[in-house]
Amino acid sequence: SVIRNILKKSGIYNEYVQKKYGNHENSDYEILLDLENKQSLYWLGFMAGDFCIGDNGSITCELGITDYMHLVKFKEFVNTENPIRVRTQVRKTGNSSDLCSLCICSMRLKNGLQELGITPRKSLTLNIENKILINSKDFWRGLIDANGSLCTYQDTKGYLVYEISLSGTYNILNKFSEYIEKNIMPVTRKIRNVVKICHIKFSGRSAYKLIKHFYGDAEIYLERKYNKSVEMLKGLEEKFKDRLE
């Protein structure tokens, strides 16, 4: 925005953010760095996808208004009093959408996230090396909830297709494929590169195995995608009947 650019040029943007959102170094925020906590692992996956990490320690997530309660879950988990803000975004086409956002501010948390590979400007560089994260289905479910898709559609022959996909950097999708190979099934699908962002998709019985693995016994999830997973598992079980493992 214009105001943000003026504050940055004046050299007081960091101070402004810290005053607005608080930089109290709330120790509760650091629960996110507890790699023995399943909820933390999930939120780290979601943060790797949908959160914006600022150099000044600001950590922000903005979602569509339909996912408002997901921000409430995060707010309660990190025990912050910072408000969830709602705004209407008007596009150049004239269409508008309601968005909700939550921002916390902590240099300690920002530095801890950075050590895990969740860095500022990560959309084209994300690469997680931490073995606990890359071997956690909670982490991967968090990333799927943020940057993935569960969908059904009709193909050119009119057949209903059930599909789960994930988008991100080549490095992160390669580690996702390695996780699947190790824990679920062999991977024959290739990672596709489309304008700097990569994608990998699975359909049919492969989609069933992945959805059941990541969502079947999930304790924390994006409600909208969990509901879709239940719908898709039911449809796949009816479609393939006794041909599912």
Tab-separated table of C-alpha atoms in Angstrom, residues 3-211:
chain	number	residue	atom	x	y	z
A	3	ILE	CA	1.210	4.035	3.527
A	4	ARG	CA	3.413	0.941	3.846
A	5	ASN	CA	5.791	2.219	1.161
A	6	ILE	CA	6.046	5.630	2.863
A	7	LEU	CA	6.812	3.991	6.218
A	8	LYS	CA	9.470	1.770	4.639
A	9	LYS	CA	11.165	4.724	2.945
A	10	SER	CA	11.129	6.565	6.265
A	11	GLY	CA	12.791	3.607	7.972
A	12	ILE	CA	10.041	3.220	10.579
A	13	TYR	CA	7.985	0.384	9.081
A	14	ASN	CA	9.372	-2.270	11.444
A	15	GLU	CA	8.589	-0.071	14.452
A	16	TYR	CA	5.072	0.542	13.100
A	17	VAL	CA	4.395	-3.196	12.667
A	18	GLN	CA	5.686	-4.023	16.137
A	19	LYS	CA	3.492	-1.339	17.733
A	20	LYS	CA	0.429	-2.373	15.747
A	21	TYR	CA	0.676	-6.144	16.245
A	22	GLY	CA	2.861	-6.358	19.339
A	23	ASN	CA	6.378	-7.708	19.542
A	24	HIS	CA	6.094	-9.054	23.051
A	25	GLU	CA	8.092	-12.179	22.183
A	26	ASN	CA	5.150	-14.152	23.550
A	27	SER	CA	6.664	-17.448	24.686
A	28	ASP	CA	3.395	-19.187	23.715
A	29	TYR	CA	4.258	-18.529	20.069
A	30	GLU	CA	7.237	-20.852	20.412
A	31	ILE	CA	4.951	-23.852	20.801
A	32	LEU	CA	5.037	-23.753	16.998
A	33	LEU	CA	8.684	-24.844	17.178
A	34	ASP	CA	7.895	-27.909	19.333
A	35	LEU	CA	8.519	-30.724	16.855
A	36	GLU	CA	7.084	-33.321	19.233
A	37	ASN	CA	3.656	-31.670	19.081
A	38	LYS	CA	1.407	-32.913	16.239
A	39	GLN	CA	-0.513	-29.640	16.088
A	40	SER	CA	2.758	-27.727	15.785
A	41	LEU	CA	3.843	-29.967	12.920
A	42	TYR	CA	0.532	-29.322	11.171
A	43	TRP	CA	0.756	-25.551	11.616
A	44	LEU	CA	4.355	-25.537	10.383
A	45	GLY	CA	3.125	-27.195	7.187
A	46	PHE	CA	0.324	-24.656	6.856
A	47	MET	CA	2.734	-21.785	7.571
A	48	ALA	CA	5.120	-23.118	4.926
A	49	GLY	CA	2.292	-22.645	2.437
A	50	ASP	CA	-0.073	-19.858	3.420
A	51	PHE	CA	1.767	-17.591	5.856
A	52	CYS	CA	3.832	-14.549	4.920
A	53	ILE	CA	7.036	-14.274	6.970
A	54	GLY	CA	8.407	-10.738	7.200
A	55	ASP	CA	12.024	-9.716	7.749
A	56	ASN	CA	10.761	-7.570	10.643
A	57	GLY	CA	9.319	-10.577	12.497
A	58	SER	CA	5.750	-10.146	11.282
A	59	ILE	CA	4.043	-13.475	10.605
A	60	THR	CA	0.758	-13.092	8.743
A	61	CYS	CA	-1.905	-15.321	7.255
A	62	GLU	CA	-4.764	-14.116	5.057
A	63	LEU	CA	-7.520	-16.520	4.016
A	64	GLY	CA	-10.907	-16.363	2.350
A	65	ILE	CA	-13.678	-15.548	4.787
A	66	THR	CA	-15.035	-19.106	4.519
A	67	ASP	CA	-11.908	-20.280	6.372
A	68	TYR	CA	-12.296	-17.760	9.211
A	69	MET	CA	-12.560	-20.483	11.862
A	70	HIS	CA	-9.205	-21.901	10.786
A	71	LEU	CA	-7.582	-18.648	11.861
A	72	VAL	CA	-9.502	-18.929	15.131
A	73	LYS	CA	-7.875	-22.357	15.654
A	74	PHE	CA	-4.431	-20.858	15.053
A	75	LYS	CA	-5.153	-17.861	17.284
A	76	GLU	CA	-6.161	-20.167	20.132
A	77	PHE	CA	-3.196	-22.484	19.589
A	78	VAL	CA	-0.590	-19.715	19.921
A	79	ASN	CA	-2.632	-17.948	22.623
A	80	THR	CA	-2.542	-14.510	21.031
A	81	GLU	CA	-4.880	-11.610	21.761
A	82	ASN	CA	-4.198	-10.064	18.350
A	83	PRO	CA	-7.469	-9.627	16.436
A	84	ILE	CA	-8.558	-11.408	13.288
A	85	ARG	CA	-9.203	-8.623	10.785
A	86	VAL	CA	-11.755	-8.771	7.977
A	87	ARG	CA	-11.579	-6.762	4.748
A	88	THR	CA	-13.162	-6.722	1.304
A	89	GLN	CA	-10.822	-6.993	-1.664
A	90	VAL	CA	-12.077	-5.377	-4.858
A	91	ARG	CA	-10.399	-6.567	-8.053
A	92	LYS	CA	-9.843	-4.574	-11.229
A	93	THR	CA	-12.632	-6.618	-12.833
A	94	GLY	CA	-15.042	-5.226	-10.274
A	95	ASN	CA	-15.456	-8.555	-8.497
A	96	SER	CA	-14.880	-8.582	-4.756
A	97	SER	CA	-14.133	-11.112	-2.054
A	98	ASP	CA	-14.093	-10.997	1.726
A	99	LEU	CA	-10.823	-11.931	3.401
A	100	CYS	CA	-9.724	-12.506	6.992
A	101	SER	CA	-6.197	-12.158	8.359
A	102	LEU	CA	-4.188	-12.588	11.542
A	103	CYS	CA	-0.739	-11.180	12.250
A	104	ILE	CA	1.655	-11.893	15.111
A	105	CYS	CA	5.114	-10.436	15.518
A	106	SER	CA	8.133	-12.211	17.009
A	107	MET	CA	11.747	-12.156	15.866
A	108	ARG	CA	12.468	-15.293	17.911
A	109	LEU	CA	9.714	-17.208	16.154
A	110	LYS	CA	10.714	-15.784	12.768
A	111	ASN	CA	14.319	-16.905	13.349
A	112	GLY	CA	13.153	-20.347	14.492
A	113	LEU	CA	11.011	-20.746	11.385
A	114	GLN	CA	13.908	-19.651	9.221
A	115	GLU	CA	16.119	-22.362	10.727
A	116	LEU	CA	13.469	-24.887	9.649
A	117	GLY	CA	13.454	-23.509	6.079
A	118	ILE	CA	10.264	-21.430	6.380
A	119	THR	CA	11.720	-18.105	5.312
A	120	PRO	CA	10.671	-14.699	4.001
A	121	ARG	CA	9.865	-14.753	0.252
A	122	LYS	CA	9.622	-18.566	0.374
A	123	SER	CA	7.107	-19.126	-2.446
A	124	LEU	CA	9.857	-19.779	-5.019
A	125	THR	CA	12.554	-21.059	-2.649
A	126	LEU	CA	10.890	-23.301	-0.039
A	127	ASN	CA	13.076	-26.281	0.794
A	128	ILE	CA	12.619	-28.177	4.060
A	129	GLU	CA	15.523	-30.346	5.229
A	130	ASN	CA	14.412	-31.054	8.801
A	131	LYS	CA	13.842	-34.825	8.998
A	132	ILE	CA	11.065	-34.597	11.586
A	133	LEU	CA	9.061	-32.293	9.311
A	134	ILE	CA	9.572	-34.158	6.057
A	135	ASN	CA	8.643	-37.459	7.742
A	136	SER	CA	5.480	-36.094	9.387
A	137	LYS	CA	2.073	-36.654	7.788
A	138	ASP	CA	0.748	-33.817	9.969
A	139	PHE	CA	3.249	-31.434	8.353
A	140	TRP	CA	2.290	-32.601	4.872
A	141	ARG	CA	-1.450	-32.341	5.643
A	142	GLY	CA	-0.842	-28.757	6.765
A	143	LEU	CA	0.908	-28.008	3.478
A	144	ILE	CA	-1.874	-29.709	1.486
A	145	ASP	CA	-4.469	-27.634	3.347
A	146	ALA	CA	-2.499	-24.507	2.423
A	147	ASN	CA	-1.209	-25.197	-1.092
A	148	GLY	CA	-3.039	-28.311	-2.194
A	149	SER	CA	-6.370	-29.223	-3.707
A	150	LEU	CA	-8.927	-31.993	-3.261
A	151	CYS	CA	-11.404	-31.942	-6.115
A	152	THR	CA	-13.755	-33.898	-8.348
A	153	TYR	CA	-14.479	-33.122	-11.992
A	154	GLN	CA	-15.689	-34.772	-15.198
A	155	ASP	CA	-13.089	-35.725	-17.797
A	156	THR	CA	-13.609	-35.393	-21.555
A	157	LYS	CA	-15.421	-38.749	-21.637
A	158	GLY	CA	-17.807	-37.718	-18.897
A	159	TYR	CA	-16.259	-39.870	-16.181
A	160	LEU	CA	-15.980	-38.461	-12.672
A	161	VAL	CA	-12.339	-37.932	-11.634
A	162	TYR	CA	-11.221	-37.752	-8.008
A	163	GLU	CA	-7.966	-35.839	-7.610
A	164	ILE	CA	-5.580	-34.643	-4.904
A	165	SER	CA	-2.756	-32.283	-5.835
A	166	LEU	CA	-0.036	-30.156	-4.265
A	167	SER	CA	1.728	-27.061	-5.612
A	168	GLY	CA	5.068	-25.581	-4.577
A	169	THR	CA	8.752	-25.550	-5.353
A	170	TYR	CA	10.387	-28.505	-7.091
A	171	ASN	CA	12.403	-29.254	-3.947
A	172	ILE	CA	9.380	-29.454	-1.651
A	173	LEU	CA	7.373	-31.562	-4.102
A	174	ASN	CA	10.318	-33.903	-4.539
A	175	LYS	CA	10.391	-34.435	-0.768
A	176	PHE	CA	6.608	-34.957	-0.826
A	177	SER	CA	7.096	-37.669	-3.459
A	178	GLU	CA	9.820	-39.273	-1.342
A	179	TYR	CA	7.489	-39.292	1.665
A	180	ILE	CA	4.761	-40.989	-0.398
A	181	GLU	CA	7.236	-43.575	-1.731
A	182	LYS	CA	8.395	-44.365	1.793
A	183	ASN	CA	5.020	-44.444	3.552
A	184	ILE	CA	2.182	-45.019	1.087
A	185	MET	CA	2.937	-46.315	-2.413
A	186	PRO	CA	5.315	-46.097	-5.394
A	187	VAL	CA	5.151	-42.763	-7.219
A	188	THR	CA	4.840	-42.800	-11.003
A	189	ARG	CA	3.481	-39.263	-11.403
A	190	LYS	CA	5.982	-36.640	-12.503
A	191	ILE	CA	6.346	-33.171	-11.027
A	192	ARG	CA	5.153	-30.603	-13.577
A	193	ASN	CA	6.685	-27.140	-13.760
A	194	VAL	CA	4.271	-24.372	-14.765
A	195	VAL	CA	5.596	-20.773	-14.700
A	196	LYS	CA	8.023	-21.180	-11.766
A	197	ILE	CA	5.514	-23.087	-9.606
A	198	CYS	CA	5.492	-26.891	-9.724
A	199	HIS	CA	2.544	-29.261	-9.355
A	200	ILE	CA	1.993	-32.960	-8.704
A	201	LYS	CA	-1.397	-34.678	-9.000
A	202	PHE	CA	-2.835	-38.080	-8.091
A	203	SER	CA	-6.197	-39.514	-9.071
A	204	GLY	CA	-8.233	-42.718	-8.801
A	205	ARG	CA	-6.984	-45.358	-6.384
A	206	SER	CA	-3.782	-43.389	-5.791
A	207	ALA	CA	-5.872	-40.427	-4.652
A	208	TYR	CA	-7.790	-42.741	-2.333
A	209	LYS	CA	-4.600	-43.964	-0.669
A	210	LEU	CA	-3.265	-40.437	-0.171
A	211	ILE	CA	-6.512	-38.958	1.117
